Structure formats: structure tokens, C-alpha cells
Coordinates of C-alpha atoms in Angstrom, one line a residue:
Chain J
M19 CA 67.7 126.1 10.4
P20 CA 69.7 129.3 10.1
L21 CA 69.3 131.5 13.1
L22 CA 71.3 134.4 11.7
K23 CA 71.0 135.9 8.4
L24 CA 74.5 136.8 7.2
S25 CA 75.2 139.2 4.5
S26 CA 78.0 138.9 2.0
P27 CA 81.0 138.7 1.7
H28 CA 81.1 135.1 2.7
A29 CA 84.7 134.3 3.4
H30 CA 85.1 130.6 3.0
S31 CA 88.0 128.7 4.4
Q32 CA 88.8 125.6 2.4
T33 CA 90.1 123.9 5.6
S34 CA 88.2 120.7 6.2
T35 CA 89.3 117.3 7.5
R36 CA 89.0 115.9 4.0
W37 CA 91.2 118.6 2.5
I38 CA 93.8 118.4 5.2
M39 CA 94.0 114.6 4.9
Q40 CA 94.4 114.9 1.1
Q41 CA 97.3 117.4 1.6
V42 CA 99.0 115.0 4.0
L43 CA 98.7 112.2 1.5
L44 CA 100.1 114.5 -1.2
A45 CA 103.0 115.4 1.1
C46 CA 103.7 111.7 1.7
L47 CA 104.2 111.1 -2.0
P48 CA 107.9 112.0 -2.4
G49 CA 108.8 109.9 0.6
I50 CA 106.8 106.9 -0.6
L51 CA 108.3 107.1 -4.1
L52 CA 111.9 107.3 -2.8
L53 CA 111.3 104.5 -0.3
S54 CA 110.0 102.1 -2.9
W55 CA 112.7 103.2 -5.4
H56 CA 115.4 102.2 -2.8
F57 CA 113.8 99.3 -1.0
G58 CA 111.7 97.7 -3.6
P59 CA 108.0 97.3 -4.5
G60 CA 107.3 95.6 -1.1
I61 CA 106.7 99.1 0.3
L62 CA 103.8 99.6 -2.2
I63 CA 102.3 96.3 -1.4
N64 CA 102.5 97.1 2.3
L65 CA 100.8 100.4 1.7
L66 CA 98.1 98.7 -0.3
L67 CA 97.5 96.2 2.5
T68 CA 97.6 98.6 5.4
C69 CA 95.3 101.1 3.6
S70 CA 92.7 98.4 2.6
S71 CA 92.7 96.8 6.0
A72 CA 92.3 100.2 7.6
L73 CA 89.4 101.1 5.4
L74 CA 87.8 97.7 6.0
A75 CA 88.1 98.2 9.8
E76 CA 86.6 101.7 9.6
A77 CA 83.7 100.4 7.4
L78 CA 83.2 97.5 9.9
V79 CA 83.0 99.9 12.9
C80 CA 80.6 102.2 11.0
R81 CA 78.4 99.3 10.3
L82 CA 78.5 98.0 13.9
R83 CA 77.8 101.4 15.4
R84 CA 75.1 102.1 12.8
R85 CA 76.9 105.2 11.6
S86 CA 76.9 106.5 8.0
L87 CA 79.6 105.1 5.8
A88 CA 80.2 108.6 4.5
Q89 CA 82.9 108.8 7.3
L90 CA 85.1 106.8 5.0
Q91 CA 85.4 109.7 2.6
D92 CA 87.3 111.9 4.9
Y93 CA 90.6 110.1 4.1
S94 CA 91.6 109.8 7.7
A95 CA 91.7 106.0 7.7
L96 CA 93.8 106.2 4.5
V97 CA 96.3 108.6 6.2
T98 CA 96.6 106.2 9.2
G99 CA 97.2 103.4 6.8
V100 CA 99.8 105.2 4.8
L101 CA 101.7 106.4 7.9
L102 CA 101.8 102.9 9.2
G103 CA 102.6 101.4 5.8
V104 CA 105.8 103.4 5.3
C105 CA 107.1 102.3 8.7
L106 CA 106.9 98.6 7.9
P107 CA 109.9 96.8 6.4
A108 CA 109.4 96.0 2.7
T109 CA 110.0 92.3 3.3
A110 CA 107.3 91.9 5.9
P111 CA 104.9 88.9 5.3
W112 CA 101.5 90.0 4.1
W113 CA 99.8 89.5 7.5
I114 CA 101.9 92.1 9.3
P115 CA 100.5 95.1 7.4
V116 CA 97.0 93.6 7.6
I117 CA 97.1 93.0 11.4
G118 CA 98.7 96.5 11.8
G119 CA 96.0 98.2 9.8
L120 CA 93.2 96.5 11.7
F121 CA 94.9 97.2 15.1
A122 CA 95.5 100.8 14.3
L123 CA 91.9 101.5 13.4
L124 CA 90.1 99.3 15.9
C125 CA 92.2 99.6 19.0
G126 CA 94.1 102.8 18.2
K127 CA 91.1 104.9 17.0
H128 CA 87.6 103.5 17.1
L129 CA 87.6 102.1 20.6
F130 CA 88.2 105.6 21.8
G131 CA 85.4 107.1 19.8
G132 CA 86.9 107.6 16.4
L133 CA 88.2 110.6 14.6
G134 CA 89.5 113.3 16.8
Q135 CA 89.2 111.4 20.1
N136 CA 92.1 108.9 20.0
P137 CA 94.6 109.6 22.8
F138 CA 97.4 107.7 21.0
N139 CA 98.6 108.0 17.5
P140 CA 97.0 105.0 15.8
A141 CA 99.8 104.3 13.4
M142 CA 102.5 104.4 16.1
A143 CA 100.4 102.3 18.5
A144 CA 100.1 99.7 15.7
Y145 CA 103.8 99.9 14.9
A146 CA 104.8 99.4 18.6
F147 CA 102.3 96.5 18.9
L148 CA 103.8 94.8 15.8
L149 CA 107.3 95.4 16.9
I150 CA 106.7 93.8 20.3
S151 CA 104.7 90.9 18.9
F152 CA 106.8 90.1 15.8
P153 CA 110.3 91.4 16.5
V154 CA 112.0 89.2 13.9
Q155 CA 109.8 90.1 11.0
M156 CA 109.8 93.8 12.0
S157 CA 113.6 94.3 12.1
I158 CA 114.7 92.9 8.8
W159 CA 114.9 95.4 6.0
P160 CA 115.9 94.7 2.4
L161 CA 119.2 96.3 1.5
P162 CA 118.9 99.2 -0.9
Q163 CA 119.1 97.9 -4.4
A164 CA 122.2 99.8 -5.3
V165 CA 124.2 97.3 -3.3
E166 CA 123.4 94.4 -5.6
G167 CA 124.4 96.4 -8.6
T168 CA 121.1 96.0 -10.4
H169 CA 118.0 97.9 -9.6
W170 CA 114.9 96.0 -8.7
L171 CA 113.1 97.3 -11.7
H172 CA 115.4 95.1 -13.9
T173 CA 115.1 92.0 -11.9
L174 CA 111.4 92.3 -11.0
P175 CA 110.2 88.7 -11.9
G176 CA 111.4 86.4 -9.2
T177 CA 113.1 89.1 -7.0
D178 CA 115.1 87.6 -4.2
A179 CA 116.3 90.7 -2.4
L180 CA 119.2 90.6 0.1
T181 CA 118.2 91.6 3.6
G182 CA 120.1 93.2 6.4
A183 CA 119.9 95.4 9.4
T184 CA 119.3 99.1 9.3
A185 CA 122.1 101.5 10.2
L186 CA 120.8 102.0 13.7
D187 CA 120.3 98.3 14.2
A188 CA 123.8 97.5 13.0
W189 CA 125.2 100.1 15.3
R190 CA 123.4 98.6 18.2
N191 CA 124.9 95.2 17.5
K192 CA 128.4 96.4 16.7
G193 CA 129.7 95.3 20.1
L194 CA 133.1 96.6 21.1
L195 CA 134.0 97.9 17.6
M196 CA 135.1 101.6 17.6
A197 CA 133.2 104.0 15.5
D198 CA 135.7 104.1 12.6
E199 CA 136.2 100.4 12.7
F200 CA 132.4 100.0 12.4
W201 CA 132.3 102.0 9.2
Q202 CA 135.2 100.1 7.7
S203 CA 133.9 96.7 8.7
D204 CA 130.4 97.0 7.2
R205 CA 130.7 97.8 3.5
L206 CA 127.0 97.8 3.1
Q207 CA 126.3 100.6 5.5
P208 CA 127.3 103.6 3.3
A209 CA 124.8 102.5 0.6
M210 CA 122.1 101.9 3.3
L211 CA 122.8 105.3 4.8
Q212 CA 122.7 107.0 1.4
A213 CA 119.3 105.5 0.8
T214 CA 117.9 106.5 4.2
T215 CA 119.3 110.0 3.9
S216 CA 117.6 110.6 0.6
V217 CA 114.4 109.2 2.0
A218 CA 114.7 111.6 5.0
L219 CA 115.2 114.5 2.6
A220 CA 112.0 113.5 0.8
W221 CA 110.1 113.5 4.0
L222 CA 111.6 116.9 4.8
L223 CA 110.3 118.1 1.4
G224 CA 106.8 116.8 2.2
G225 CA 107.0 118.4 5.6
L226 CA 108.0 121.8 4.2
Y227 CA 105.0 121.5 1.9
L228 CA 102.7 121.0 4.9
I229 CA 104.2 123.9 6.7
A230 CA 103.8 126.1 3.5
R231 CA 100.1 125.0 3.4
R232 CA 99.8 125.9 7.1
I233 CA 98.6 122.5 8.0
I234 CA 101.4 122.0 10.6
Q235 CA 103.3 124.6 12.6
W236 CA 107.0 124.8 12.0
Q237 CA 107.9 125.1 15.7
L238 CA 107.2 121.5 16.5
P239 CA 109.4 119.7 13.9
L240 CA 112.1 122.2 14.5
T241 CA 112.1 121.7 18.3
F242 CA 112.1 117.9 17.8
L243 CA 115.0 117.9 15.3
L244 CA 117.0 120.4 17.3
T245 CA 116.5 118.4 20.4
L246 CA 117.8 115.3 18.5
L247 CA 120.9 117.2 17.4
V248 CA 121.7 119.0 20.6
F249 CA 120.9 116.2 23.1
G250 CA 122.3 113.7 20.7
A251 CA 125.5 115.7 20.5
L252 CA 125.7 115.9 24.3
V253 CA 125.3 112.1 24.7
W254 CA 127.7 111.5 21.8
G255 CA 130.2 113.7 23.6
L256 CA 130.2 111.3 26.6
D257 CA 131.8 108.5 24.5
T258 CA 132.4 109.5 20.8
S259 CA 133.6 106.0 19.8
H260 CA 130.6 104.1 21.0
H261 CA 127.5 106.4 21.0
I262 CA 125.6 107.2 17.8
P263 CA 126.9 110.4 16.2
P264 CA 124.2 113.1 16.2
W265 CA 124.0 113.3 12.3
L266 CA 123.2 109.6 12.2
H267 CA 120.1 110.2 14.4
L268 CA 118.7 112.3 11.6
A269 CA 120.0 110.4 8.6
A270 CA 119.0 106.9 9.7
G271 CA 115.7 105.8 11.2
S272 CA 112.4 107.5 11.1
A273 CA 113.2 110.8 12.9
V274 CA 112.5 113.2 10.1
F275 CA 109.4 111.4 9.0
A276 CA 108.1 111.4 12.6
A277 CA 109.0 115.1 13.1
F278 CA 106.7 116.2 10.3
F279 CA 104.0 113.5 10.0
I280 CA 103.7 111.8 13.4
L281 CA 104.4 114.4 16.1
T282 CA 102.2 116.9 14.4
D283 CA 99.1 114.8 14.8
P284 CA 96.6 117.4 16.1
V285 CA 94.6 114.9 18.1
S286 CA 97.0 112.9 20.2
G287 CA 99.5 115.6 20.7
A288 CA 99.5 118.7 23.0
T289 CA 97.2 121.6 22.1
S290 CA 98.9 125.0 22.9
L291 CA 102.1 126.0 21.1
K292 CA 104.0 125.9 24.4
G293 CA 102.6 122.4 25.1
K294 CA 103.6 121.3 21.6
M295 CA 107.1 122.4 22.1
V296 CA 107.3 120.6 25.5
F297 CA 105.9 117.5 23.7
A298 CA 108.5 117.7 20.9
L299 CA 111.3 118.2 23.4
G300 CA 110.3 115.2 25.5
A301 CA 109.9 113.0 22.5
G302 CA 113.4 114.0 21.3
I303 CA 115.0 113.3 24.6
L304 CA 113.2 109.9 24.8
V305 CA 114.3 109.0 21.2
I306 CA 117.9 109.6 22.0
S307 CA 117.7 107.8 25.4
I308 CA 116.1 104.7 23.9
R309 CA 118.5 104.6 20.9
T310 CA 121.5 105.1 23.2
W311 CA 120.7 103.0 26.2
G312 CA 117.6 101.0 25.4
S313 CA 117.2 97.7 23.6
Y314 CA 115.2 98.9 20.6
P315 CA 117.2 100.4 17.7
D316 CA 114.7 103.1 16.8
G317 CA 112.7 104.5 19.7
V318 CA 110.5 106.9 17.7
A319 CA 107.2 104.9 18.1
F320 CA 107.7 104.3 21.8
S321 CA 108.7 107.9 22.4
V322 CA 105.6 109.2 20.5
L323 CA 103.3 106.9 22.5
L324 CA 104.9 107.9 25.8
M325 CA 104.5 111.6 25.0
N326 CA 100.9 110.9 23.8
F327 CA 100.3 109.5 27.2
A328 CA 101.8 112.6 28.8
A329 CA 100.0 115.0 26.5
P330 CA 96.8 115.6 28.5
A331 CA 98.9 116.4 31.6
I332 CA 101.1 118.7 29.5
D333 CA 98.0 120.5 28.3
Y334 CA 96.8 120.8 31.8
Y335 CA 100.0 122.5 32.9
T336 CA 100.7 124.7 29.8
R337 CA 97.4 126.5 29.4
P338 CA 97.8 129.7 27.5
R339 CA 97.0 133.0 29.1
V340 CA 93.4 134.0 28.5
Y341 CA 93.1 137.4 26.8
G342 CA 92.4 140.0 29.5
H343 CA 94.0 138.1 32.3
D344 CA 97.5 138.7 33.7
K345 CA 98.5 135.1 34.2
A346 CA 97.5 131.8 32.9
H347 CA 95.7 129.5 35.3
S348 CA 97.4 126.2 35.5
G349 CA 97.7 123.1 37.6
M350 CA 95.9 122.7 40.9
K351 CA 94.7 126.3 41.1
S352 CA 92.3 126.1 38.2
G353 CA 91.5 122.5 39.1
G354 CA 90.3 123.8 42.4
Q355 CA 88.0 126.3 40.8
H356 CA 85.9 123.7 39.2
K357 CA 84.8 122.2 42.5
Chain N
M1 CA 127.4 95.3 67.0
R2 CA 126.3 92.1 65.3
L3 CA 123.3 94.0 64.0
L4 CA 125.5 96.4 62.1
I5 CA 127.6 93.7 60.6
E6 CA 124.6 91.8 59.4
S7 CA 123.3 94.9 57.6
P8 CA 124.1 95.0 53.9
D9 CA 125.4 98.6 54.4
F10 CA 128.6 97.0 55.5
R11 CA 128.7 94.5 52.7
H12 CA 128.5 97.0 49.8
P13 CA 130.3 100.1 50.9
G14 CA 130.9 103.1 48.7
R15 CA 128.0 103.2 46.2
T16 CA 128.5 106.0 43.8
M17 CA 126.0 108.8 43.0
T18 CA 125.6 107.4 39.5
E19 CA 124.4 104.1 40.8
Y20 CA 121.8 105.8 43.0
F21 CA 120.6 107.8 40.0
L22 CA 120.3 104.7 37.9
L23 CA 118.4 103.0 40.6
L24 CA 116.0 105.9 40.7
I25 CA 115.5 106.0 36.9
S26 CA 115.2 102.2 36.9
T27 CA 112.3 102.2 39.4
I28 CA 110.5 105.2 38.0
L29 CA 110.6 104.3 34.3
V30 CA 112.2 101.1 33.3
N31 CA 110.7 98.9 36.0
N32 CA 107.7 101.1 36.6
F33 CA 105.7 99.4 39.4
V34 CA 102.3 99.9 37.7
L35 CA 102.9 99.6 34.0
V36 CA 105.8 97.1 33.9
Q37 CA 105.4 95.1 37.1
F38 CA 101.6 95.4 37.3
L39 CA 101.6 96.1 41.0
G40 CA 99.2 98.6 42.6
L41 CA 96.6 98.4 39.8
C42 CA 93.6 98.9 42.1
P43 CA 94.3 102.5 43.1
F44 CA 95.6 103.1 39.5
M45 CA 92.1 102.3 38.2
G46 CA 90.1 103.5 41.2
V47 CA 91.4 107.0 41.8
S48 CA 92.2 108.1 38.3
N49 CA 88.8 109.6 37.5
K50 CA 89.8 113.1 38.5
L51 CA 93.1 114.8 38.2
D52 CA 92.9 116.5 41.6
S53 CA 92.2 113.4 43.6
A54 CA 94.8 111.5 41.6
L55 CA 97.4 114.1 42.5
G56 CA 96.6 113.8 46.2
M57 CA 96.6 110.0 46.0
A58 CA 99.9 110.1 44.2
L59 CA 101.5 112.2 46.9
A60 CA 100.1 110.1 49.8
T61 CA 101.2 106.9 48.2
T62 CA 104.7 108.2 47.5
F63 CA 105.0 109.2 51.1
V64 CA 103.8 105.8 52.3
L65 CA 106.0 103.9 49.9
T66 CA 109.2 105.8 50.9
L67 CA 108.5 105.6 54.6
S68 CA 107.5 102.0 54.6
S69 CA 110.4 100.9 52.4
A70 CA 112.8 102.6 54.9
L71 CA 111.0 101.3 58.0
S72 CA 110.8 97.7 56.6
H73 CA 114.5 97.8 56.0
L74 CA 115.1 98.8 59.6
V75 CA 112.7 96.3 61.0
Y76 CA 114.1 93.5 58.9
H77 CA 117.8 94.2 59.6
G78 CA 117.4 95.5 63.1
L79 CA 114.8 93.2 64.6
L80 CA 113.9 90.2 62.5
L81 CA 117.4 89.0 61.4
P82 CA 119.1 89.4 64.8
L83 CA 116.2 87.5 66.5
E84 CA 116.2 85.0 63.7
L85 CA 112.5 85.7 63.0
D86 CA 113.0 85.9 59.2
Y87 CA 109.8 83.9 58.6
L88 CA 107.7 86.6 60.2
R89 CA 108.7 89.2 57.7
T90 CA 105.5 89.3 55.6
I91 CA 103.2 89.7 58.5
S92 CA 105.4 92.2 60.3
F93 CA 105.7 94.3 57.1
I94 CA 101.9 94.3 56.8
I95 CA 101.5 95.5 60.3
M96 CA 104.1 98.2 59.8
I97 CA 102.5 99.3 56.5
A98 CA 99.1 99.6 58.2
A99 CA 100.7 101.7 60.9
V100 CA 102.3 104.0 58.3
V101 CA 99.1 104.4 56.4
Q102 CA 97.2 105.1 59.6
F103 CA 99.8 107.8 60.3
T104 CA 99.4 109.3 56.8
E105 CA 95.6 109.2 57.1
M106 CA 95.9 111.3 60.3
V107 CA 98.3 113.7 58.6
V108 CA 96.0 114.2 55.6
H109 CA 92.9 114.5 57.8
K110 CA 94.6 117.2 59.8
T111 CA 96.3 119.2 57.0
S112 CA 93.7 118.9 54.1
P113 CA 90.2 117.8 55.1
L114 CA 89.1 118.4 51.6
L115 CA 91.6 116.0 50.1
Y116 CA 90.7 113.6 52.9
Q117 CA 87.1 113.6 51.8
V118 CA 87.9 113.4 48.1
L119 CA 90.2 110.4 48.6
G120 CA 87.6 108.7 50.9
I121 CA 88.0 105.0 51.2
F122 CA 91.0 104.9 48.9
L123 CA 93.2 106.5 51.6
P124 CA 93.0 103.6 54.1
L125 CA 93.1 101.2 51.1
I126 CA 96.7 102.3 50.5
T127 CA 97.4 99.5 53.0
T128 CA 96.2 96.9 50.5
N129 CA 98.1 98.5 47.6
C130 CA 100.2 95.6 46.6
A131 CA 103.0 97.9 45.4
V132 CA 103.7 98.9 49.0
L133 CA 104.2 95.4 50.3
G134 CA 105.9 94.6 47.0
V135 CA 108.5 97.3 47.4
A136 CA 109.3 96.2 51.0
L137 CA 109.7 92.5 50.0
L138 CA 111.6 93.2 46.8
S139 CA 114.0 95.5 48.6
I140 CA 114.8 92.7 51.0
N141 CA 115.2 90.2 48.2
R142 CA 117.6 92.4 46.3
E143 CA 119.7 92.9 49.5
Q144 CA 119.6 96.6 49.3
T145 CA 121.4 99.0 51.6
F146 CA 119.4 101.4 53.7
V147 CA 119.9 104.3 51.3
E148 CA 119.0 102.1 48.4
A149 CA 115.9 101.0 50.1
I150 CA 114.8 104.6 50.6
L151 CA 115.5 105.4 47.0
Y152 CA 113.8 102.3 45.8
G153 CA 110.6 103.3 47.8
L154 CA 110.9 106.9 46.5
G155 CA 111.4 105.7 42.9
A156 CA 108.4 103.4 43.1
G157 CA 106.3 106.2 44.6
L158 CA 107.4 108.7 41.9
G159 CA 106.8 106.2 39.2
F160 CA 103.3 105.5 40.6
A161 CA 102.7 109.3 40.8
L162 CA 103.8 110.0 37.3
V163 CA 101.7 107.3 35.8
L164 CA 98.7 108.0 37.9
V165 CA 98.6 111.8 37.1
C166 CA 99.1 111.2 33.4
F167 CA 96.4 108.5 33.4
A168 CA 94.0 110.7 35.3
A169 CA 94.5 113.6 32.9
M170 CA 93.9 111.2 30.0
R171 CA 90.8 109.8 31.6
E172 CA 89.3 113.2 32.1
R173 CA 89.6 113.6 28.4
L174 CA 88.3 110.1 27.7
A175 CA 85.2 110.8 29.8
L176 CA 84.1 113.3 27.1
A177 CA 84.9 111.1 24.1
D178 CA 82.3 109.3 22.1
V179 CA 83.4 105.8 23.2
P180 CA 81.3 102.9 21.9
L181 CA 78.8 101.9 24.6
P182 CA 80.2 98.5 25.5
F183 CA 83.6 100.1 26.1
K184 CA 82.5 103.0 28.2
G185 CA 84.1 103.6 31.6
A186 CA 86.4 100.9 33.0
A187 CA 86.8 98.9 29.8
V188 CA 88.3 101.8 27.8
A189 CA 90.4 102.7 30.8
M190 CA 91.8 99.1 30.8
I191 CA 92.6 99.4 27.1
T192 CA 94.3 102.8 27.6
A193 CA 96.4 101.3 30.4
G194 CA 97.3 98.4 28.1
L195 CA 98.5 100.8 25.4
M196 CA 100.5 102.7 28.0
S197 CA 102.1 99.5 29.2
L198 CA 103.0 98.9 25.5
A199 CA 104.6 102.3 25.4
F200 CA 106.6 101.6 28.5
M201 CA 108.1 98.5 26.8
G202 CA 110.2 101.0 25.0
F203 CA 112.3 101.4 28.1
T204 CA 113.3 97.8 28.1
G205 CA 116.9 97.1 28.7
M206 CA 117.8 100.7 29.5
V207 CA 119.2 100.2 33.0
Q208 CA 120.9 97.0 33.9
L209 CA 121.1 96.7 37.7

């Protein structure tokens, strides 16, 4: 029922949810490939399980709410599944990714009304849920295959991978060892670190693709990574022999991945550019604090959830100036006007 | 004189600023009264529908928490211990909290009649906020000094305020969301609070006091 008759030219923007989600999936590819190259085919199995359980949950909700199943074609459930799948350790038993996928879609997304209305990042909510419920299964990673001398491709039948702690986890449990003693004592860490660094670079590549495609804004990842470096360096300066050096914050753990793929979630994050930068800054400070003083080795999921929780309030206090007005209304003042 | 020696102020002299700061961080974030210790859930659910009233409630509760924590310390160490009436502490704290809340109510009524109307029944109900009595009793159990008791109350209040304001902003957004019918209203608010509590688990182990 067109009310307006528009004449040509009809400029058409190709931006649709479906297109954006496809681009995100494409940008994830290098990271996924390198992850499974280093840590074995378990990553791919995890991805398969998270994605299929996510799609299953979405289909179930569509049936229950009597909505069209066409929603499944927007790839958003698939993106959630992939973002969760790459966070899970490759050696996790099959039910971990399945529970995670179901939790992400049901409790993280559809209870709040589905696409575009979830206050928390579904993948991170599911990750935190799994980490708290199954801490043992969630903190054992296979060692990168270079350590064993033979790559997993050659030993595929009957693979029995060595497992160990990630760099951040090993650092947490190093006890009273000084920094240089730690690097000497653990001969596996250099290989582990090499693997995680290359994976981080792959995520960076995917992130740069998303920025080039103008799907995410460059300010947010930059703020987050700079916060990690600067605040990380400040904290490291307090005690250089026991605190995590700032470069390790980026090279190990999921910081780079989160900077480009998790924090940039347009729904659960802040809205305005200023709000987004406050959001990234807060997340960075929280990650460093949890890694340095908390009891979890990698605080990214918790930091993202905490900032998700603060995002509506951040939005409220960082409203952009409306064109034609001198100052932005924010806080109680504008709240009072609604009455 | 005996009163002063009984007081923990004399038993732990010379607390450093760092310890006070850690105590504050610990009560605001790590041991947040609402999301980690699950105290004060009723106003947390009841007054978080609108951001403005939540902000007022947060301020009022912070005020009450700080004042009642300090007063209960004084009452306990100045009155109950010297008279050996230790067993009366719960009931005397309740009376004292009711008095503080009554005082706050009069202040709010006088200074901001609008806020008084918005808060309505929830203002006198601060008396029954279990976080207030919880802070007073926990502070005594942890043998805190007077300054620590004030900071403990203030930290509990600030933690409550932080969580309540963020939750209210989130609920204003949720009110517009297309939540499935069985989960509308309180149910989805409970689930949100649960996920928030999950997020606060990330602070576990940060401050050992």
C-alpha cells in the first residue's frame, strides 16, 4: 500500500540484517581456520554443535510463538552459534556446545523478545553460564599441535591430544615464580603463545574487513585495545615481575576477538559513538582488573556482560546533541520532561 | 573509659587508606549486596520500573544505609556492650533503622514532594529492606571499627544504587521489547537480574578481606 509515489533514481542500500550477518560470518573465517589448524578439529565439531543447537532453539521458539520460520534465514542464530563456538575449548565434551547454543538462543535472546531486543550478548551470556557451571571442562585447552611434533592432520585417526592450560591460566597459577622464571619453567608456553598470537592476528584481519565494509566503527575496537594496552601497562608497572605484561593481554586470551566481534554488537552495546567509547573503555578496565586481581583467567565474557548491563544507563547519560540545540539533554533533566 | 577500650577502634589501630579503598570496592562490586549476597531484592524489583524513581530510591537508601550502619555501631559499642545487653541487638537495630527511615522520609517530604509521591509506599518500606539490617549485623559480626562501619554502609548503599539505576535503565528498555507473553513484566525482570548476577560472578576473588 504505497502512500508515496517515488520517482527514480532509486538508491538502494544493500544493508540488511541478512547481508550484515553473512559478512560477519565471512570475517570469522580466517580466525576459525587458524584456530582449528592450531587446536585441532574439535573446534569445527564445536562450531557444528553450537550452530545446529542454536538453529534448533530458534526454530523451536518460532514454532511456540507461532512466528514464521523465515526468521531462521537471517543468519543471526548462526552468528551467535559461531561466536560461542570459537570461544569453547576444542576438547569440550559434546554436551557443552549443545547446552551453550540452547542457552544462548533461549535465555540470551528469545526470552527478551528475539533479534534486536536482547540486553545481553547471547554468546557471552552462554559462555559465562558454561564457565560457572562447568569450570573444569571449560578451562582445559588442547596444546597447539606444534608441541607434539606432528600436526593433527597426520595423526587424525585416534587422536589423543595433549591438554594444558592457556597462557593466561598458567600465569594465574604460577604462584611466586618471577616473570622470567615463568617463561623458562614452562617450555610449552612459547608454542601456545605463538598459536594464540596468530589466531589473534586472524581475528584482527576479519575485524579490519568488517571496518572496511562499514559494518562496525573503528573507534570502538581501537578504544578497547588501547585501554587494554595503557591500563594494562599501568597495572603491570605496579609489579613487573608478577602482573601480566600488557602485550600478553592482547596476544593471549580472547581480547582481539572480543574487540571486533563481541563489543561491536549493535544491540547489547551502547548506541551513540560517545556511549560506545565509554562502553569499550569500561570493558577494557574490567578485563584488566579481572585478569589481574580476580579468580578467572580471562575476564572478557564477564566484562562484556557487566558493560551490557550498564549500557542502557550509559545511553541515558551520553545522549548526542540534537541538531539545532546547543546542548544535549541528559540525565535527570530530560527524564523530568517526560512527566 | 571502659566503653572506649571495648570498641574495636582500639584493637585495630592504624588502618591504611588502601584497606579502606579495598573495603569500599569489595562492598560495592565484589560482594554487592543485591547481586551477590541477594539482600534487598524487594526494592530492587519494586522500584526499578522507572529510572527517575530508581535514582531517588537509590539516594534515599544509600543515605539510610550509611547512617544506620554508623548509628548501629555506636549503639552496639556504646550502649549494648557496656550494659551487657548484647542479646537485644537485633531488636534495637530494627528500632534504630525505623527511626532513621522516618527521619529520611521527613527530609524527602520536605525537600522534594514530587519524589516523595513517586516513591510512595517504598520510602517507608526501606525499613524492611533486609540489606539495611544485614549491613548493621554483618558490620558487628566482622568486628569493624567505626570508620569501617561507615564505609561498609556507604559501600553497600553505593552498590545498591549502582545496580538499581542500571537495572531501571534496562527495564525501561525491556518494557518496549517484544517479550513472549508468559515472561512479560516481573518474570523477564527476574531473568535479567539472574543474568546480571551471573555477570557479577566475574568479580569473584578480587578482594580478599
